Coordinates of C-alpha atoms in Angstrom, one line a residue:
M1 CA 17.3 -76.4 -34.8
T2 CA 20.3 -75.5 -37.5
Q3 CA 18.6 -72.5 -39.9
I4 CA 19.9 -73.6 -43.5
H5 CA 18.0 -70.9 -45.2
N6 CA 17.1 -67.0 -44.6
Y7 CA 14.2 -66.9 -47.3
P8 CA 11.4 -66.9 -47.9
K9 CA 10.7 -65.3 -45.0
L10 CA 8.4 -66.6 -41.9
H11 CA 5.3 -65.0 -40.9
N12 CA 2.4 -65.6 -38.4
A13 CA -1.0 -64.3 -39.2
T14 CA -3.1 -61.8 -36.7
W15 CA -6.5 -63.2 -37.7
P16 CA -6.7 -66.2 -35.6
G17 CA -7.0 -64.1 -32.9
I18 CA -10.5 -62.9 -34.6
V19 CA -11.7 -65.9 -37.2
G20 CA -13.9 -68.1 -35.5
K21 CA -14.2 -65.4 -32.1
G22 CA -16.5 -63.2 -31.1
P23 CA -20.3 -63.0 -29.6
D24 CA -21.4 -66.6 -30.7
S25 CA -18.0 -68.3 -29.5
E26 CA -15.1 -67.0 -27.4
P27 CA -13.5 -63.8 -26.8
V28 CA -11.4 -62.1 -29.6
I29 CA -7.6 -62.0 -29.0
S30 CA -6.0 -58.5 -29.7
L31 CA -3.6 -57.4 -31.9
D32 CA -1.3 -56.4 -29.5
Q33 CA -1.7 -60.0 -28.0
M34 CA -0.9 -61.8 -31.4
L35 CA 2.1 -59.5 -32.2
E36 CA 3.4 -60.0 -28.3
M37 CA 3.2 -64.1 -28.9
T38 CA 4.6 -63.9 -32.4
A39 CA 7.4 -61.9 -31.7
A40 CA 8.3 -63.7 -27.9
A41 CA 8.1 -67.1 -30.1
E42 CA 11.9 -68.2 -30.6
V43 CA 13.5 -71.6 -31.8
D44 CA 17.2 -71.9 -31.2
G45 CA 17.8 -68.2 -31.6
V46 CA 15.4 -68.4 -34.8
K47 CA 12.3 -66.2 -35.1
F48 CA 9.2 -65.1 -36.6
D49 CA 10.2 -62.1 -39.3
G50 CA 6.9 -60.7 -39.8
V51 CA 3.0 -61.0 -39.5
D52 CA 0.5 -61.0 -42.3
V53 CA -2.4 -59.2 -40.9
G54 CA -6.3 -59.0 -41.6
L55 CA -7.6 -55.4 -42.0
F56 CA -11.0 -55.7 -40.3
D57 CA -12.5 -55.1 -36.7
P58 CA -11.4 -55.1 -34.1
H59 CA -7.6 -55.4 -34.9
F60 CA -7.7 -52.3 -37.7
D61 CA -10.4 -50.0 -38.6
I62 CA -10.2 -50.3 -42.5
N63 CA -11.6 -46.3 -43.2
S64 CA -8.7 -45.1 -40.6
G65 CA -6.6 -44.9 -43.9
K66 CA -3.0 -43.5 -44.2
E67 CA -2.9 -42.6 -40.7
G68 CA -4.5 -46.1 -39.5
A69 CA -1.6 -47.6 -41.6
K70 CA 0.8 -45.6 -40.1
R71 CA -0.3 -46.7 -36.4
L72 CA 0.0 -50.1 -37.4
A73 CA 3.2 -49.9 -39.0
E74 CA 4.7 -48.7 -35.4
K75 CA 2.7 -51.1 -33.6
V76 CA 4.3 -53.7 -35.3
A77 CA 7.7 -52.1 -35.8
A78 CA 8.0 -51.8 -32.2
H79 CA 8.2 -55.8 -32.1
G80 CA 11.2 -56.4 -34.4
L81 CA 8.4 -57.5 -37.2
E82 CA 7.3 -56.3 -40.8
I83 CA 4.2 -56.6 -42.4
G84 CA 3.3 -59.1 -45.5
S85 CA 0.3 -59.9 -46.9
L86 CA -3.2 -58.2 -46.0
V87 CA -6.4 -59.5 -45.8
A88 CA -9.0 -57.0 -47.1
P89 CA -12.3 -56.9 -45.1
I90 CA -14.9 -57.6 -48.3
W91 CA -17.4 -59.7 -46.8
G92 CA -20.1 -57.0 -46.7
G93 CA -20.2 -56.9 -50.1
P94 CA -20.7 -60.5 -51.6
A95 CA -19.2 -60.6 -55.6
I96 CA -22.7 -62.2 -56.3
G97 CA -25.0 -59.7 -54.6
S98 CA -26.5 -56.0 -56.1
K99 CA -24.5 -53.8 -57.8
A100 CA -24.6 -51.7 -54.3
D101 CA -22.6 -55.1 -52.9
Q102 CA -20.3 -55.4 -55.6
D103 CA -19.5 -51.5 -55.1
T104 CA -18.7 -52.4 -51.6
F105 CA -16.1 -55.2 -52.3
V106 CA -14.2 -52.9 -55.0
D107 CA -14.1 -50.2 -52.2
M108 CA -13.0 -52.5 -49.4
V109 CA -10.1 -53.9 -51.9
K110 CA -9.3 -50.2 -53.0
K111 CA -9.0 -48.9 -48.8
S112 CA -6.9 -52.3 -48.5
C113 CA -4.9 -51.4 -51.2
E114 CA -4.2 -48.1 -50.3
I115 CA -3.2 -49.0 -46.7
G116 CA -1.0 -51.6 -48.7
Q117 CA 0.8 -49.0 -50.5
T118 CA 1.1 -46.7 -47.5
L119 CA 2.9 -49.5 -45.7
R120 CA 5.4 -50.1 -48.4
E121 CA 6.2 -46.5 -48.8
M122 CA 7.0 -46.4 -45.3
G123 CA 9.3 -49.7 -45.8
I124 CA 8.0 -52.3 -43.3
R125 CA 6.1 -54.1 -45.7
P126 CA 8.8 -55.3 -48.5
N127 CA 6.5 -58.1 -50.0
G128 CA 3.2 -59.5 -50.4
I129 CA -0.3 -59.2 -51.5
V130 CA -4.2 -58.6 -50.8
R131 CA -6.0 -61.5 -50.3
I132 CA -9.7 -61.5 -51.2
D133 CA -12.4 -64.4 -52.2
S134 CA -16.0 -64.3 -53.6
A135 CA -17.7 -63.8 -50.2
S136 CA -20.3 -65.8 -51.2
G137 CA -21.7 -68.9 -49.9
V138 CA -21.8 -72.0 -52.2
S139 CA -25.2 -72.6 -51.7
D140 CA -26.2 -69.2 -52.7
W141 CA -23.7 -69.5 -55.9
A142 CA -24.8 -72.7 -56.8
K143 CA -28.5 -71.5 -57.3
D144 CA -27.2 -69.9 -60.6
P145 CA -23.7 -71.3 -61.3
V146 CA -23.1 -69.6 -64.9
G147 CA -24.6 -66.5 -64.0
N148 CA -22.9 -65.9 -60.6
S149 CA -19.5 -67.0 -61.7
K150 CA -19.9 -64.3 -64.5
K151 CA -20.7 -61.7 -61.8
I152 CA -17.5 -62.9 -59.7
V153 CA -15.2 -62.7 -62.2
E154 CA -16.9 -59.0 -62.9
T155 CA -16.2 -57.8 -59.4
F156 CA -12.7 -59.6 -59.4
Q157 CA -12.1 -57.8 -62.5
R158 CA -13.1 -54.6 -61.0
A159 CA -10.9 -55.0 -58.3
C160 CA -7.8 -56.0 -59.9
D161 CA -8.3 -52.6 -61.7
V162 CA -8.7 -50.7 -58.8
A163 CA -5.5 -52.7 -56.9
A164 CA -3.7 -52.0 -60.2
D165 CA -3.8 -48.3 -59.8
Y166 CA -1.8 -48.6 -56.2
G167 CA 0.5 -51.3 -57.7
E168 CA -1.0 -54.4 -55.8
R169 CA -1.7 -57.8 -56.7
L170 CA -5.0 -59.8 -55.4
A171 CA -4.9 -63.3 -54.5
A172 CA -7.9 -65.1 -54.0
E173 CA -7.6 -67.9 -51.4
G174 CA -9.1 -71.2 -52.2
E175 CA -11.2 -72.4 -49.9
I176 CA -14.2 -75.0 -50.0
C177 CA -16.9 -72.4 -48.1
W178 CA -16.6 -69.6 -50.8
G179 CA -19.0 -69.7 -54.1
G180 CA -16.8 -69.8 -57.2
M181 CA -13.9 -70.8 -55.1
H182 CA -14.9 -74.1 -53.6
S183 CA -13.4 -76.7 -55.8
W184 CA -10.2 -76.8 -57.8
R185 CA -10.9 -76.8 -60.9
Q186 CA -13.7 -74.3 -60.4
M187 CA -10.6 -71.6 -59.0
V188 CA -8.7 -72.5 -61.9
A189 CA -11.9 -71.4 -64.0
T190 CA -12.5 -68.1 -62.1
L191 CA -9.1 -67.1 -62.5
E192 CA -8.5 -67.8 -65.9
A193 CA -11.8 -66.0 -66.7
V194 CA -10.9 -63.0 -64.8
D195 CA -7.7 -62.6 -67.1
R196 CA -6.0 -59.9 -65.3
K197 CA -2.1 -60.0 -64.7
N198 CA -2.2 -58.5 -61.1
I199 CA -4.4 -61.7 -59.5
G200 CA -3.2 -65.4 -58.8
F201 CA -4.2 -68.0 -56.1
Q202 CA -3.0 -68.0 -52.0
A203 CA -2.7 -71.9 -51.6
D204 CA -3.1 -72.5 -47.8
M205 CA -2.2 -76.2 -47.3
S206 CA -5.4 -77.0 -45.0
H207 CA -8.0 -76.0 -47.3
T208 CA -6.5 -77.5 -50.8
L209 CA -6.3 -80.9 -48.7
L210 CA -10.4 -80.3 -48.7
Y211 CA -9.8 -79.6 -52.5
T212 CA -8.8 -83.2 -52.6
M213 CA -11.6 -84.9 -51.2
G214 CA -14.4 -83.2 -53.2
Y215 CA -16.3 -81.4 -50.5
N216 CA -18.6 -78.9 -51.4
S217 CA -18.0 -80.2 -55.0
P218 CA -18.0 -84.2 -55.2
E219 CA -17.2 -84.5 -58.7
D220 CA -13.9 -82.9 -58.3
R221 CA -13.0 -85.3 -56.0
I222 CA -10.0 -86.9 -56.5
L223 CA -9.0 -89.0 -53.0
P224 CA -11.1 -92.3 -53.5
E225 CA -14.1 -92.6 -51.3
G226 CA -13.1 -94.2 -48.3
Y227 CA -9.2 -93.7 -48.6
D228 CA -6.6 -95.0 -46.3
W229 CA -4.8 -92.2 -44.8
S230 CA -1.8 -94.4 -44.5
D231 CA -1.4 -94.5 -48.0
R232 CA 1.0 -91.7 -48.5
E233 CA 1.5 -92.4 -52.4
V234 CA -2.0 -91.7 -53.4
L235 CA -2.1 -88.8 -51.0
K236 CA 0.9 -87.5 -53.0
D237 CA -0.3 -88.2 -56.0
A238 CA -3.6 -85.7 -55.0
L239 CA -1.6 -83.5 -54.0
R240 CA 0.7 -83.3 -57.6
Q241 CA -2.7 -83.0 -59.6
I242 CA -4.1 -80.2 -57.5
T243 CA -0.7 -78.1 -57.4
A244 CA -0.2 -79.2 -61.3
A245 CA -3.4 -76.9 -61.6
L246 CA -2.5 -74.2 -59.2
R247 CA 0.8 -73.9 -58.5
P248 CA 1.4 -71.5 -61.8
W249 CA -1.6 -69.4 -60.0
T250 CA 0.0 -68.9 -56.6
I251 CA 1.5 -66.0 -55.7
D252 CA 1.1 -66.5 -51.6
F253 CA 1.6 -69.5 -49.6
H254 CA 0.1 -70.8 -46.2
V255 CA 1.5 -73.2 -44.1
A256 CA -0.9 -75.4 -42.5
Q257 CA -2.0 -78.5 -40.9
N258 CA -5.5 -80.2 -41.2
D259 CA -7.4 -83.5 -40.1
G260 CA -9.2 -83.9 -43.0
T261 CA -12.7 -82.8 -41.9
V262 CA -15.0 -79.9 -41.9
H263 CA -16.5 -77.4 -39.4
G264 CA -17.3 -74.4 -38.7
T265 CA -16.7 -71.7 -35.8
G266 CA -18.6 -68.4 -35.1
S267 CA -19.4 -66.3 -38.1
H268 CA -17.1 -68.7 -40.3
D269 CA -19.0 -71.1 -42.8
K270 CA -18.2 -74.5 -43.1
T271 CA -14.5 -74.8 -43.8
G272 CA -11.2 -76.9 -43.4
R273 CA -10.2 -77.8 -39.7
H274 CA -6.8 -76.0 -39.2
C275 CA -5.2 -78.1 -36.9
Q276 CA -1.9 -77.2 -34.3
A277 CA 1.3 -77.8 -36.2
T278 CA 1.9 -80.9 -34.2
D279 CA -1.8 -82.7 -33.8
P280 CA -1.1 -86.5 -34.0
N281 CA -4.5 -86.5 -36.7
G282 CA -3.0 -84.4 -39.0
K283 CA -3.1 -85.6 -42.5
L284 CA -0.3 -83.5 -43.9
V285 CA 3.7 -84.3 -43.7
V286 CA 3.8 -80.4 -43.5
A287 CA 7.6 -79.8 -44.7
E288 CA 7.4 -82.4 -47.2
D289 CA 3.6 -81.8 -48.8
A290 CA 4.6 -77.9 -48.6
G291 CA 7.3 -78.7 -51.5
F292 CA 4.7 -79.3 -53.8
W293 CA 4.0 -76.1 -53.8
L294 CA 7.1 -74.3 -53.1
R295 CA 8.8 -76.7 -55.8
D296 CA 7.9 -76.9 -59.5
E297 CA 7.1 -80.6 -61.2
K298 CA 10.8 -80.8 -61.8
G299 CA 11.5 -80.2 -58.2
E300 CA 13.1 -77.0 -58.2
L301 CA 12.2 -73.9 -56.3
T302 CA 9.6 -71.5 -57.8
K303 CA 10.7 -68.4 -55.3
A304 CA 7.6 -67.2 -56.2
F305 CA 7.0 -65.2 -53.0
K306 CA 9.7 -64.2 -50.6
H307 CA 7.6 -64.7 -47.6
I308 CA 5.1 -67.9 -46.6
C309 CA 2.7 -67.2 -43.3
W310 CA 1.4 -70.0 -41.1
D311 CA -2.7 -69.8 -40.9
G312 CA -3.7 -71.6 -37.8
C313 CA -7.5 -70.5 -37.1
M314 CA -10.5 -71.8 -34.8
F315 CA -7.9 -73.0 -32.1
S316 CA -9.2 -72.3 -28.9
N317 CA -8.2 -69.2 -26.8
E318 CA -6.8 -71.6 -24.1
V319 CA -4.5 -73.2 -26.9
M320 CA -3.7 -69.7 -28.4
L321 CA -2.6 -68.1 -25.5
Q322 CA 0.1 -70.8 -24.6
Q323 CA 3.6 -69.4 -25.9
K324 CA 4.4 -73.4 -26.9
T325 CA 1.3 -73.5 -29.6
W326 CA 3.4 -70.4 -31.2
N327 CA 6.9 -71.9 -30.6
D328 CA 5.7 -75.3 -32.3
I329 CA 4.6 -73.5 -35.2
L330 CA 7.2 -71.5 -35.4
A331 CA 9.7 -75.0 -35.7
T332 CA 7.4 -76.4 -38.3
M333 CA 7.9 -73.1 -40.5
I334 CA 11.8 -73.5 -39.9
K335 CA 11.4 -77.2 -41.4
V336 CA 9.6 -75.9 -44.0
R337 CA 12.0 -73.4 -44.8
N338 CA 15.1 -75.6 -43.9
A339 CA 13.5 -78.3 -46.8
H340 CA 12.6 -75.8 -49.2
G341 CA 13.9 -72.5 -48.8
W342 CA 17.1 -70.3 -50.5
S343 CA 19.4 -67.7 -49.2

């Protein structure tokens, strides 16, 4: 596979070793293992450029501060990789919770931004954002949509103001399991209401596909009931509508596949089913559909972010521990960059 472009840089995520794993599921895959498999992946001489990192146990101690950041940097650099976007561990402080909950949320963002700033100063993190969500379930949000949306906005505003002190941008990942972010219209409304220059949207191809189907928000469904997945034009029209609304906000991007179903694994609430890159049940033509996010309505490259990341959570350990899995993912990422990258 010929490499046509060298931007955006290609990153793998480390958190699939944690998300959906744990006491009620399969064992966690260590950060060291995730880094080893990422670094070992290679397709015709092309390798991953870096990793995006979840700053949560057991991969990382968010309270380890600058010393922890330095240890993380050394570990990643030893594999010839750079660090990009970071995931703040905000789930102990739901944005629609008490004042103490909201304080916890903001504190986790602050600690994550301190880590991010340290990694930037060390030169191992040339780009990337800090990822957040509302840490609040849809059913809890729905008990008081107006009041809870106001709480989410206020919490996000506080977090943005803290992040600005560290020169960081926050990206809210649109996912149907998070209240106030569970539909494309609600996501836009939340971002508009936060009204801060340093907040944007993290688009995940798997999760945003679910937006078109109206899970958890039937009134915002775009694809018709009983949609025939073989009709690509209908799907492309739906993706155009979603991306027209959210692309102007998008500052971070996850390449992913989805089979059009939802499920939950471990402690993770109902959400989109990330598929393997080569899954025959995948509903997206990944390299083509990535273009709805990476190009504007005129087909011109946006160059809105300098790296893209594969996000494939909830695979079995049997699948994740096969090197072929990561080679297939890398091959898919190269196809996306060849179609929508630059040099």
